[in-house]
mmCIF file with all atom_site columns, C-alpha atoms in Angstrom:
data_model
loop_
_atom_site.group_PDB
_atom_site.id
_atom_site.type_symbol
_atom_site.label_atom_id
_atom_site.label_alt_id
_atom_site.label_comp_id
_atom_site.label_asym_id
_atom_site.label_entity_id
_atom_site.label_seq_id
_atom_site.pdbx_PDB_ins_code
_atom_site.Cartn_x
_atom_site.Cartn_y
_atom_site.Cartn_z
_atom_site.occupancy
_atom_site.B_iso_or_equiv
_atom_site.pdbx_formal_charge
_atom_site.auth_seq_id
_atom_site.auth_comp_id
_atom_site.auth_asym_id
_atom_site.auth_atom_id
_atom_site.pdbx_PDB_model_num
ATOM 1   C CA . MET N 1 1   ? 0.000   0.000  0.000   1.00 87.00 ? 22  MET N CA 1
ATOM 2   C CA . LEU N 1 2   ? 1.061   3.588  -0.576  1.00 90.00 ? 23  LEU N CA 1
ATOM 3   C CA . PHE N 1 3   ? 0.685   4.669  3.057   1.00 93.00 ? 24  PHE N CA 1
ATOM 4   C CA . ASP N 1 4   ? 1.026   3.093  6.476   1.00 94.00 ? 25  ASP N CA 1
ATOM 5   C CA . ASP N 1 5   ? -2.218  1.837  8.045   1.00 95.00 ? 26  ASP N CA 1
ATOM 6   C CA . TYR N 1 6   ? -4.691  4.185  9.743   1.00 96.00 ? 27  TYR N CA 1
ATOM 7   C CA . ILE N 1 7   ? -3.944  2.482  13.069  1.00 95.00 ? 28  ILE N CA 1
ATOM 8   C CA . ASN N 1 8   ? -0.445  3.961  12.871  1.00 96.00 ? 29  ASN N CA 1
ATOM 9   C CA . THR N 1 9   ? -1.071  7.261  11.089  1.00 96.00 ? 30  THR N CA 1
ATOM 10  C CA . GLY N 1 10  ? -4.517  8.336  12.316  1.00 97.00 ? 31  GLY N CA 1
ATOM 11  C CA . MET N 1 11  ? -5.121  9.678  8.817   1.00 97.00 ? 32  MET N CA 1
ATOM 12  C CA . VAL N 1 12  ? -7.317  8.982  5.815   1.00 98.00 ? 33  VAL N CA 1
ATOM 13  C CA . TYR N 1 13  ? -6.624  10.351 2.344   1.00 98.00 ? 34  TYR N CA 1
ATOM 14  C CA . HIS N 1 14  ? -8.483  12.856 0.200   1.00 96.00 ? 35  HIS N CA 1
ATOM 15  C CA . VAL N 1 15  ? -7.602  13.957 -3.346  1.00 96.00 ? 36  VAL N CA 1
ATOM 16  C CA . VAL N 1 16  ? -8.258  17.472 -4.646  1.00 94.00 ? 37  VAL N CA 1
ATOM 17  C CA . ASP N 1 17  ? -7.547  19.317 -7.874  1.00 93.00 ? 38  ASP N CA 1
ATOM 18  C CA . ILE N 1 18  ? -4.444  21.466 -7.568  1.00 94.00 ? 39  ILE N CA 1
ATOM 19  C CA . ASN N 1 19  ? -6.576  24.536 -8.346  1.00 93.00 ? 40  ASN N CA 1
ATOM 20  C CA . ASP N 1 20  ? -8.521  23.915 -5.128  1.00 93.00 ? 41  ASP N CA 1
ATOM 21  C CA . LEU N 1 21  ? -5.456  23.528 -2.887  1.00 95.00 ? 42  LEU N CA 1
ATOM 22  C CA . LYS N 1 22  ? -5.159  27.175 -1.800  1.00 95.00 ? 43  LYS N CA 1
ATOM 23  C CA . ASN N 1 23  ? -8.799  27.315 -0.737  1.00 94.00 ? 44  ASN N CA 1
ATOM 24  C CA . VAL N 1 24  ? -8.553  23.960 1.063   1.00 96.00 ? 45  VAL N CA 1
ATOM 25  C CA . LEU N 1 25  ? -5.475  25.017 3.042   1.00 97.00 ? 46  LEU N CA 1
ATOM 26  C CA . GLU N 1 26  ? -7.058  28.337 4.003   1.00 97.00 ? 47  GLU N CA 1
ATOM 27  C CA . ASN N 1 27  ? -10.667 27.289 4.629   1.00 96.00 ? 48  ASN N CA 1
ATOM 28  C CA . GLY N 1 28  ? -10.725 23.535 5.076   1.00 97.00 ? 49  GLY N CA 1
ATOM 29  C CA . ILE N 1 29  ? -13.099 21.116 3.348   1.00 97.00 ? 50  ILE N CA 1
ATOM 30  C CA . VAL N 1 30  ? -16.898 20.871 3.337   1.00 96.00 ? 51  VAL N CA 1
ATOM 31  C CA . TYR N 1 31  ? -18.930 18.386 1.365   1.00 94.00 ? 52  TYR N CA 1
ATOM 32  C CA . ASP N 1 32  ? -20.313 20.790 -1.241  1.00 90.00 ? 53  ASP N CA 1
ATOM 33  C CA . ASP N 1 33  ? -17.434 23.229 -1.762  1.00 87.00 ? 54  ASP N CA 1
ATOM 34  C CA . LYS N 1 34  ? -16.420 22.010 -5.245  1.00 81.00 ? 55  LYS N CA 1
ATOM 35  C CA . SER N 1 35  ? -18.118 22.946 -8.521  1.00 74.00 ? 56  SER N CA 1
ATOM 36  C CA . THR N 1 36  ? -18.073 19.265 -9.501  1.00 80.00 ? 57  THR N CA 1
ATOM 37  C CA . TYR N 1 37  ? -20.417 18.485 -6.594  1.00 82.00 ? 58  TYR N CA 1
ATOM 38  C CA . LEU N 1 38  ? -23.435 19.936 -8.421  1.00 78.00 ? 59  LEU N CA 1
ATOM 39  C CA . ASP N 1 39  ? -22.215 19.397 -11.964 1.00 82.00 ? 60  ASP N CA 1
ATOM 40  C CA . LYS N 1 40  ? -21.091 15.776 -11.802 1.00 86.00 ? 61  LYS N CA 1
ATOM 41  C CA . TYR N 1 41  ? -21.983 14.008 -8.603  1.00 92.00 ? 62  TYR N CA 1
ATOM 42  C CA . LEU N 1 42  ? -25.071 15.245 -6.726  1.00 93.00 ? 63  LEU N CA 1
ATOM 43  C CA . SER N 1 43  ? -27.597 13.338 -8.854  1.00 94.00 ? 64  SER N CA 1
ATOM 44  C CA . PHE N 1 44  ? -25.494 10.184 -8.546  1.00 96.00 ? 65  PHE N CA 1
ATOM 45  C CA . HIS N 1 45  ? -25.319 10.584 -4.776  1.00 96.00 ? 66  HIS N CA 1
ATOM 46  C CA . LYS N 1 46  ? -29.098 10.925 -4.666  1.00 96.00 ? 67  LYS N CA 1
ATOM 47  C CA . PHE N 1 47  ? -29.453 7.772  -6.763  1.00 97.00 ? 68  PHE N CA 1
ATOM 48  C CA . LEU N 1 48  ? -27.384 5.725  -4.305  1.00 98.00 ? 69  LEU N CA 1
ATOM 49  C CA . ASP N 1 49  ? -29.080 7.353  -1.322  1.00 98.00 ? 70  ASP N CA 1
ATOM 50  C CA . SER N 1 50  ? -32.397 6.050  -2.661  1.00 97.00 ? 71  SER N CA 1
ATOM 51  C CA . PHE N 1 51  ? -31.300 2.526  -1.666  1.00 98.00 ? 72  PHE N CA 1
ATOM 52  C CA . ARG N 1 52  ? -30.405 3.490  1.897   1.00 98.00 ? 73  ARG N CA 1
ATOM 53  C CA . PRO N 1 53  ? -32.118 1.079  4.348   1.00 97.00 ? 74  PRO N CA 1
ATOM 54  C CA . ASP N 1 54  ? -33.940 2.289  7.444   1.00 96.00 ? 75  ASP N CA 1
ATOM 55  C CA . HIS N 1 55  ? -31.465 0.825  9.926   1.00 96.00 ? 76  HIS N CA 1
ATOM 56  C CA . ILE N 1 56  ? -28.666 3.129  8.764   1.00 98.00 ? 77  ILE N CA 1
ATOM 57  C CA . PRO N 1 57  ? -28.369 6.212  11.042  1.00 97.00 ? 78  PRO N CA 1
ATOM 58  C CA . ASP N 1 58  ? -30.080 9.360  9.779   1.00 97.00 ? 79  ASP N CA 1
ATOM 59  C CA . TRP N 1 59  ? -26.794 11.278 9.545   1.00 97.00 ? 80  TRP N CA 1
ATOM 60  C CA . VAL N 1 60  ? -25.287 8.806  7.053   1.00 98.00 ? 81  VAL N CA 1
ATOM 61  C CA . VAL N 1 61  ? -26.383 10.424 3.784   1.00 97.00 ? 82  VAL N CA 1
ATOM 62  C CA . ARG N 1 62  ? -24.069 10.114 0.795   1.00 97.00 ? 83  ARG N CA 1
ATOM 63  C CA . GLU N 1 63  ? -24.964 13.486 -0.705  1.00 96.00 ? 84  GLU N CA 1
ATOM 64  C CA . LYS N 1 64  ? -23.691 15.195 2.465   1.00 97.00 ? 85  LYS N CA 1
ATOM 65  C CA . ALA N 1 65  ? -20.384 13.346 2.727   1.00 97.00 ? 86  ALA N CA 1
ATOM 66  C CA . ILE N 1 66  ? -16.742 14.204 2.143   1.00 97.00 ? 87  ILE N CA 1
ATOM 67  C CA . PHE N 1 67  ? -15.120 11.273 0.354   1.00 96.00 ? 88  PHE N CA 1
ATOM 68  C CA . SER N 1 68  ? -11.753 9.846  1.292   1.00 97.00 ? 89  SER N CA 1
ATOM 69  C CA . SER N 1 69  ? -9.818  6.586  1.205   1.00 96.00 ? 90  SER N CA 1
ATOM 70  C CA . LEU N 1 70  ? -8.252  4.445  3.892   1.00 95.00 ? 91  LEU N CA 1
ATOM 71  C CA . ASN N 1 71  ? -5.295  3.826  1.600   1.00 95.00 ? 92  ASN N CA 1
ATOM 72  C CA . PHE N 1 72  ? -4.214  3.385  -2.012  1.00 93.00 ? 93  PHE N CA 1
ATOM 73  C CA . SER N 1 73  ? -2.306  0.617  -3.708  1.00 88.00 ? 94  SER N CA 1
ATOM 74  C CA . LYS N 1 74  ? 1.124   1.618  -4.975  1.00 87.00 ? 95  LYS N CA 1
ATOM 75  C CA . ALA N 1 75  ? -0.187  0.991  -8.499  1.00 86.00 ? 96  ALA N CA 1
ATOM 76  C CA . HIS N 1 76  ? -3.139  3.376  -8.086  1.00 88.00 ? 97  HIS N CA 1
ATOM 77  C CA . TYR N 1 77  ? -3.541  5.858  -10.941 1.00 88.00 ? 98  TYR N CA 1
ATOM 78  C CA . PHE N 1 78  ? -3.960  9.467  -9.808  1.00 92.00 ? 99  PHE N CA 1
ATOM 79  C CA . HIS N 1 79  ? -5.196  12.129 -12.199 1.00 92.00 ? 100 HIS N CA 1
ATOM 80  C CA . SER N 1 80  ? -2.658  14.723 -13.280 1.00 94.00 ? 101 SER N CA 1
ATOM 81  C CA . HIS N 1 81  ? -2.728  18.081 -11.490 1.00 95.00 ? 102 HIS N CA 1
ATOM 82  C CA . SER N 1 82  ? -4.092  16.578 -8.284  1.00 96.00 ? 103 SER N CA 1
ATOM 83  C CA . VAL N 1 83  ? -2.975  16.765 -4.668  1.00 97.00 ? 104 VAL N CA 1
ATOM 84  C CA . ILE N 1 84  ? -3.118  13.903 -2.182  1.00 97.00 ? 105 ILE N CA 1
ATOM 85  C CA . LEU N 1 85  ? -3.995  15.098 1.306   1.00 98.00 ? 106 LEU N CA 1
ATOM 86  C CA . GLY N 1 86  ? -3.756  13.318 4.619   1.00 98.00 ? 107 GLY N CA 1
ATOM 87  C CA . ILE N 1 87  ? -6.665  14.346 6.832   1.00 98.00 ? 108 ILE N CA 1
ATOM 88  C CA . ARG N 1 88  ? -7.489  13.753 10.469  1.00 98.00 ? 109 ARG N CA 1
ATOM 89  C CA . ILE N 1 89  ? -11.096 12.784 11.165  1.00 98.00 ? 110 ILE N CA 1
ATOM 90  C CA . ASP N 1 90  ? -13.583 12.186 13.957  1.00 98.00 ? 111 ASP N CA 1
ATOM 91  C CA . PRO N 1 91  ? -13.999 8.383  13.587  1.00 98.00 ? 112 PRO N CA 1
ATOM 92  C CA . ASN N 1 92  ? -17.398 8.549  15.293  1.00 98.00 ? 113 ASN N CA 1
ATOM 93  C CA . LYS N 1 93  ? -18.760 10.575 12.361  1.00 98.00 ? 114 LYS N CA 1
ATOM 94  C CA . CYS N 1 94  ? -17.505 8.385  9.520   1.00 98.00 ? 115 CYS N CA 1
ATOM 95  C CA . TRP N 1 95  ? -18.862 5.366  7.647   1.00 98.00 ? 116 TRP N CA 1
ATOM 96  C CA . ILE N 1 96  ? -17.146 2.793  5.431   1.00 98.00 ? 117 ILE N CA 1
ATOM 97  C CA . PHE N 1 97  ? -18.417 1.735  1.996   1.00 98.00 ? 118 PHE N CA 1
ATOM 98  C CA . ASN N 1 98  ? -17.124 -0.457 -0.818  1.00 98.00 ? 119 ASN N CA 1
ATOM 99  C CA . GLU N 1 99  ? -16.094 2.067  -3.450  1.00 96.00 ? 120 GLU N CA 1
ATOM 100 C CA . ASN N 1 100 ? -15.912 -0.653 -6.096  1.00 96.00 ? 121 ASN N CA 1
ATOM 101 C CA . LEU N 1 101 ? -19.705 -1.017 -5.981  1.00 98.00 ? 122 LEU N CA 1
ATOM 102 C CA . ALA N 1 102 ? -20.347 2.705  -6.373  1.00 97.00 ? 123 ALA N CA 1
ATOM 103 C CA . ASN N 1 103 ? -17.833 3.007  -9.204  1.00 96.00 ? 124 ASN N CA 1
ATOM 104 C CA . SER N 1 104 ? -19.462 0.153  -11.116 1.00 97.00 ? 125 SER N CA 1
ATOM 105 C CA . LEU N 1 105 ? -22.664 2.214  -11.377 1.00 97.00 ? 126 LEU N CA 1
ATOM 106 C CA . TYR N 1 106 ? -21.280 5.630  -12.294 1.00 97.00 ? 127 TYR N CA 1
ATOM 107 C CA . GLU N 1 107 ? -20.771 5.033  -16.021 1.00 97.00 ? 128 GLU N CA 1
ATOM 108 C CA . PRO N 1 108 ? -24.222 3.541  -16.658 1.00 97.00 ? 129 PRO N CA 1
ATOM 109 C CA . PHE N 1 109 ? -25.773 6.304  -14.551 1.00 97.00 ? 130 PHE N CA 1
ATOM 110 C CA . VAL N 1 110 ? -24.184 8.974  -16.753 1.00 96.00 ? 131 VAL N CA 1
ATOM 111 C CA . LEU N 1 111 ? -24.589 7.146  -20.065 1.00 97.00 ? 132 LEU N CA 1
ATOM 112 C CA . GLN N 1 112 ? -28.302 6.493  -19.611 1.00 95.00 ? 133 GLN N CA 1
ATOM 113 C CA . GLU N 1 113 ? -28.982 10.071 -20.735 1.00 93.00 ? 134 GLU N CA 1
ATOM 114 C CA . ILE N 1 114 ? -27.386 9.433  -24.145 1.00 96.00 ? 135 ILE N CA 1
ATOM 115 C CA . LYS N 1 115 ? -29.693 8.018  -26.816 1.00 93.00 ? 136 LYS N CA 1
ATOM 116 C CA . ASP N 1 116 ? -27.231 5.422  -28.100 1.00 96.00 ? 137 ASP N CA 1
ATOM 117 C CA . PHE N 1 117 ? -26.852 4.048  -24.576 1.00 96.00 ? 138 PHE N CA 1
ATOM 118 C CA . TYR N 1 118 ? -30.544 3.626  -23.795 1.00 93.00 ? 139 TYR N CA 1
ATOM 119 C CA . MET N 1 119 ? -29.754 0.093  -22.563 1.00 96.00 ? 140 MET N CA 1
ATOM 120 C CA . ALA N 1 120 ? -27.849 1.590  -19.614 1.00 97.00 ? 141 ALA N CA 1
ATOM 121 C CA . ARG N 1 121 ? -31.202 2.615  -18.112 1.00 95.00 ? 142 ARG N CA 1
ATOM 122 C CA . ASP N 1 122 ? -32.434 -0.989 -18.244 1.00 95.00 ? 143 ASP N CA 1
ATOM 123 C CA . TYR N 1 123 ? -29.153 -2.079 -16.669 1.00 96.00 ? 144 TYR N CA 1
ATOM 124 C CA . LEU N 1 124 ? -29.706 0.317  -13.768 1.00 96.00 ? 145 LEU N CA 1
ATOM 125 C CA . GLU N 1 125 ? -33.298 -0.835 -13.335 1.00 95.00 ? 146 GLU N CA 1
ATOM 126 C CA . VAL N 1 126 ? -32.248 -4.461 -12.916 1.00 94.00 ? 147 VAL N CA 1
ATOM 127 C CA . ILE N 1 127 ? -28.606 -4.957 -11.986 1.00 96.00 ? 148 ILE N CA 1
ATOM 128 C CA . GLY N 1 128 ? -28.117 -1.427 -10.715 1.00 97.00 ? 149 GLY N CA 1
ATOM 129 C CA . LYS N 1 129 ? -30.769 -1.812 -8.026  1.00 97.00 ? 150 LYS N CA 1
ATOM 130 C CA . ASP N 1 130 ? -29.100 -4.966 -6.710  1.00 98.00 ? 151 ASP N CA 1
ATOM 131 C CA . ILE N 1 131 ? -25.720 -3.258 -6.607  1.00 98.00 ? 152 ILE N CA 1
ATOM 132 C CA . GLY N 1 132 ? -27.234 -0.192 -4.940  1.00 98.00 ? 153 GLY N CA 1
ATOM 133 C CA . ARG N 1 133 ? -28.731 -2.302 -2.179  1.00 98.00 ? 154 ARG N CA 1
ATOM 134 C CA . LYS N 1 134 ? -25.491 -4.238 -1.747  1.00 98.00 ? 155 LYS N CA 1
ATOM 135 C CA . TYR N 1 135 ? -23.602 -0.947 -1.489  1.00 98.00 ? 156 TYR N CA 1
ATOM 136 C CA . TRP N 1 136 ? -25.499 -0.167 1.704   1.00 98.00 ? 157 TRP N CA 1
ATOM 137 C CA . GLU N 1 137 ? -25.744 -3.725 3.038   1.00 98.00 ? 158 GLU N CA 1
ATOM 138 C CA . THR N 1 138 ? -21.953 -4.088 3.027   1.00 98.00 ? 159 THR N CA 1
ATOM 139 C CA . SER N 1 139 ? -21.323 -0.709 4.663   1.00 98.00 ? 160 SER N CA 1
ATOM 140 C CA . LEU N 1 140 ? -20.459 -0.278 8.336   1.00 98.00 ? 161 LEU N CA 1
ATOM 141 C CA . PRO N 1 141 ? -19.355 2.289  10.929  1.00 98.00 ? 162 PRO N CA 1
ATOM 142 C CA . PHE N 1 142 ? -15.724 3.388  10.728  1.00 98.00 ? 163 PHE N CA 1
ATOM 143 C CA . LEU N 1 143 ? -14.866 2.141  14.213  1.00 98.00 ? 164 LEU N CA 1
ATOM 144 C CA . GLU N 1 144 ? -16.514 -1.230 13.603  1.00 98.00 ? 165 GLU N CA 1
ATOM 145 C CA . ASN N 1 145 ? -14.430 -1.628 10.470  1.00 98.00 ? 166 ASN N CA 1
ATOM 146 C CA . LEU N 1 146 ? -11.268 -1.146 12.511  1.00 97.00 ? 167 LEU N CA 1
ATOM 147 C CA . LYS N 1 147 ? -12.249 -4.263 14.473  1.00 97.00 ? 168 LYS N CA 1
ATOM 148 C CA . ILE N 1 148 ? -13.149 -6.584 11.601  1.00 97.00 ? 169 ILE N CA 1
ATOM 149 C CA . ARG N 1 149 ? -11.183 -4.882 8.760   1.00 97.00 ? 170 ARG N CA 1
ATOM 150 C CA . GLN N 1 150 ? -13.771 -5.323 6.066   1.00 97.00 ? 171 GLN N CA 1
ATOM 151 C CA . ASP N 1 151 ? -11.615 -3.031 3.945   1.00 96.00 ? 172 ASP N CA 1
ATOM 152 C CA . LYS N 1 152 ? -8.859  -5.655 3.769   1.00 94.00 ? 173 LYS N CA 1
ATOM 153 C CA . LYS N 1 153 ? -11.094 -8.318 2.243   1.00 95.00 ? 174 LYS N CA 1
ATOM 154 C CA . GLU N 1 154 ? -10.595 -9.110 -1.434  1.00 94.00 ? 175 GLU N CA 1
ATOM 155 C CA . GLY N 1 155 ? -12.781 -6.986 -3.706  1.00 93.00 ? 176 GLY N CA 1
ATOM 156 C CA . TYR N 1 156 ? -13.612 -4.472 -0.971  1.00 96.00 ? 177 TYR N CA 1
ATOM 157 C CA . ASP N 1 157 ? -12.124 -1.045 -1.658  1.00 94.00 ? 178 ASP N CA 1
ATOM 158 C CA . GLY N 1 158 ? -12.765 0.795  1.573   1.00 95.00 ? 179 GLY N CA 1
ATOM 159 C CA . GLU N 1 159 ? -13.999 4.333  1.010   1.00 97.00 ? 180 GLU N CA 1
ATOM 160 C CA . VAL N 1 160 ? -14.467 6.615  4.015   1.00 98.00 ? 181 VAL N CA 1
ATOM 161 C CA . LEU N 1 161 ? -17.488 8.902  3.988   1.00 98.00 ? 182 LEU N CA 1
ATOM 162 C CA . ILE N 1 162 ? -16.892 11.755 6.419   1.00 98.00 ? 183 ILE N CA 1
ATOM 163 C CA . PHE N 1 163 ? -19.871 13.544 7.902   1.00 98.00 ? 184 PHE N CA 1
ATOM 164 C CA . HIS N 1 164 ? -18.208 16.609 9.383   1.00 98.00 ? 185 HIS N CA 1
ATOM 165 C CA . SER N 1 165 ? -16.246 19.525 7.997   1.00 97.00 ? 186 SER N CA 1
ATOM 166 C CA . ILE N 1 166 ? -12.440 19.293 7.910   1.00 98.00 ? 187 ILE N CA 1
ATOM 167 C CA . GLN N 1 167 ? -10.555 22.190 9.464   1.00 98.00 ? 188 GLN N CA 1
ATOM 168 C CA . PRO N 1 168 ? -7.325  23.515 7.871   1.00 98.00 ? 189 PRO N CA 1
ATOM 169 C CA . GLY N 1 169 ? -5.318  22.331 10.876  1.00 98.00 ? 190 GLY N CA 1
ATOM 170 C CA . ASP N 1 170 ? -6.386  18.746 10.187  1.00 98.00 ? 191 ASP N CA 1
ATOM 171 C CA . ILE N 1 171 ? -5.105  18.759 6.592   1.00 98.00 ? 192 ILE N CA 1
ATOM 172 C CA . LEU N 1 172 ? -1.603  17.712 5.554   1.00 98.00 ? 193 LEU N CA 1
ATOM 173 C CA . PRO N 1 173 ? -0.603  17.885 1.850   1.00 97.00 ? 194 PRO N CA 1
ATOM 174 C CA . LEU N 1 174 ? 1.476   14.811 1.013   1.00 97.00 ? 195 LEU N CA 1
ATOM 175 C CA . TYR N 1 175 ? 1.947   14.495 -2.752  1.00 97.00 ? 196 TYR N CA 1
ATOM 176 C CA . ILE N 1 176 ? 1.343   16.525 -5.895  1.00 97.00 ? 197 ILE N CA 1
ATOM 177 C CA . VAL N 1 177 ? 0.793   14.675 -9.170  1.00 96.00 ? 198 VAL N CA 1
ATOM 178 C CA . SER N 1 178 ? 1.715   16.178 -12.544 1.00 92.00 ? 199 SER N CA 1
ATOM 179 C CA . ASP N 1 179 ? 1.591   14.723 -16.046 1.00 88.00 ? 200 ASP N CA 1
ATOM 180 C CA . HIS N 1 180 ? 5.017   13.194 -15.611 1.00 83.00 ? 201 HIS N CA 1
ATOM 181 C CA . LYS N 1 181 ? 5.730   12.699 -11.950 1.00 89.00 ? 202 LYS N CA 1
ATOM 182 C CA . MET N 1 182 ? 4.321   12.228 -8.467  1.00 93.00 ? 203 MET N CA 1
ATOM 183 C CA . MET N 1 183 ? 6.450   13.851 -5.804  1.00 93.00 ? 204 MET N CA 1
ATOM 184 C CA . SER N 1 184 ? 6.132   14.657 -2.135  1.00 95.00 ? 205 SER N CA 1
ATOM 185 C CA . ILE N 1 185 ? 5.641   18.244 -1.041  1.00 94.00 ? 206 ILE N CA 1
ATOM 186 C CA . GLU N 1 186 ? 9.293   18.495 0.017   1.00 93.00 ? 207 GLU N CA 1
ATOM 187 C CA . GLU N 1 187 ? 10.451  17.069 -3.320  1.00 92.00 ? 208 GLU N CA 1
ATOM 188 C CA . TRP N 1 188 ? 8.434   19.719 -5.158  1.00 92.00 ? 209 TRP N CA 1
ATOM 189 C CA . LYS N 1 189 ? 9.932   22.463 -2.991  1.00 91.00 ? 210 LYS N CA 1
ATOM 190 C CA . THR N 1 190 ? 13.414  21.144 -3.700  1.00 90.00 ? 211 THR N CA 1
ATOM 191 C CA . PHE N 1 191 ? 12.615  20.976 -7.394  1.00 87.00 ? 212 PHE N CA 1
ATOM 192 C CA . PHE N 1 192 ? 11.459  24.579 -7.435  1.00 88.00 ? 213 PHE N CA 1
ATOM 193 C CA . LYS N 1 193 ? 14.625  25.692 -5.625  1.00 85.00 ? 214 LYS N CA 1
ATOM 194 C CA . GLY N 1 194 ? 16.686  24.175 -8.414  1.00 81.00 ? 215 GLY N CA 1
ATOM 195 C CA . GLU N 1 195 ? 18.258  21.583 -6.118  1.00 58.00 ? 216 GLU N CA 1
ATOM 196 C CA . SER N 1 196 ? 16.576  18.550 -7.613  1.00 49.00 ? 217 SER N CA 1
ATOM 197 C CA . LYS N 1 197 ? 18.690  15.415 -7.707  1.00 57.00 ? 218 LYS N CA 1
ATOM 198 C CA . ASN N 1 198 ? 17.355  14.685 -11.199 1.00 56.00 ? 219 ASN N CA 1
ATOM 199 C CA . GLY N 1 199 ? 19.877  17.000 -12.851 1.00 53.00 ? 220 GLY N CA 1
ATOM 200 C CA . ASN N 1 200 ? 17.606  19.985 -13.411 1.00 51.00 ? 221 ASN N CA 1
ATOM 201 C CA . ARG N 1 201 ? 19.442  23.305 -13.869 1.00 48.00 ? 222 ARG N CA 1
ATOM 202 C CA . LYS N 1 202 ? 19.716  25.288 -10.667 1.00 45.00 ? 223 LYS N CA 1
ATOM 203 C CA . THR N 1 203 ? 18.092  28.680 -10.614 1.00 43.00 ? 224 THR N CA 1
ATOM 204 C CA . SER N 1 204 ? 20.039  31.753 -9.647  1.00 41.00 ? 225 SER N CA 1
ATOM 205 C CA . LYS N 1 205 ? 19.469  33.204 -6.197  1.00 42.00 ? 226 LYS N CA 1
#
């Protein structure tokens, strides 16, 4: 895995676009502070929330969550121009879901609005409903997951839904990803100072 386990770090991991980094470091993170929330994801959140069973606590609502990961594999692909943040959370206000199940529904959910993909709507009506229900049935409280480690089971990609705002003091930038490289914050600072070990020309002081 890319990072040490939560038990040792006390952190989960959140990815933001580099253009949002300044605002995140100054103001923290809330669930609806990105333009993509309304443009790309809110309707999908509502779709998955429609399968939420009654026994799940009232405060666990996907459309009001900040999304993060317990960890990433070393082979994980990060989008260019993104920043990986370590964030400290209140574990009593977090819930664990299998991200693989949610991801399997996103493409058909989007494509159903395109005429040539009309069959995606039928897929959602049949298979999608089963996956939506399973998404909630296999979810569990964050602290309970630490006991049974559902996230370490094969096929379960543990996603942390956070139901509280994240303050700037609880955010630690770890890596910045460009088109060609992924480097730690200190490596980027060294690079900019012209002291990179990769043979880049030093800048004048």
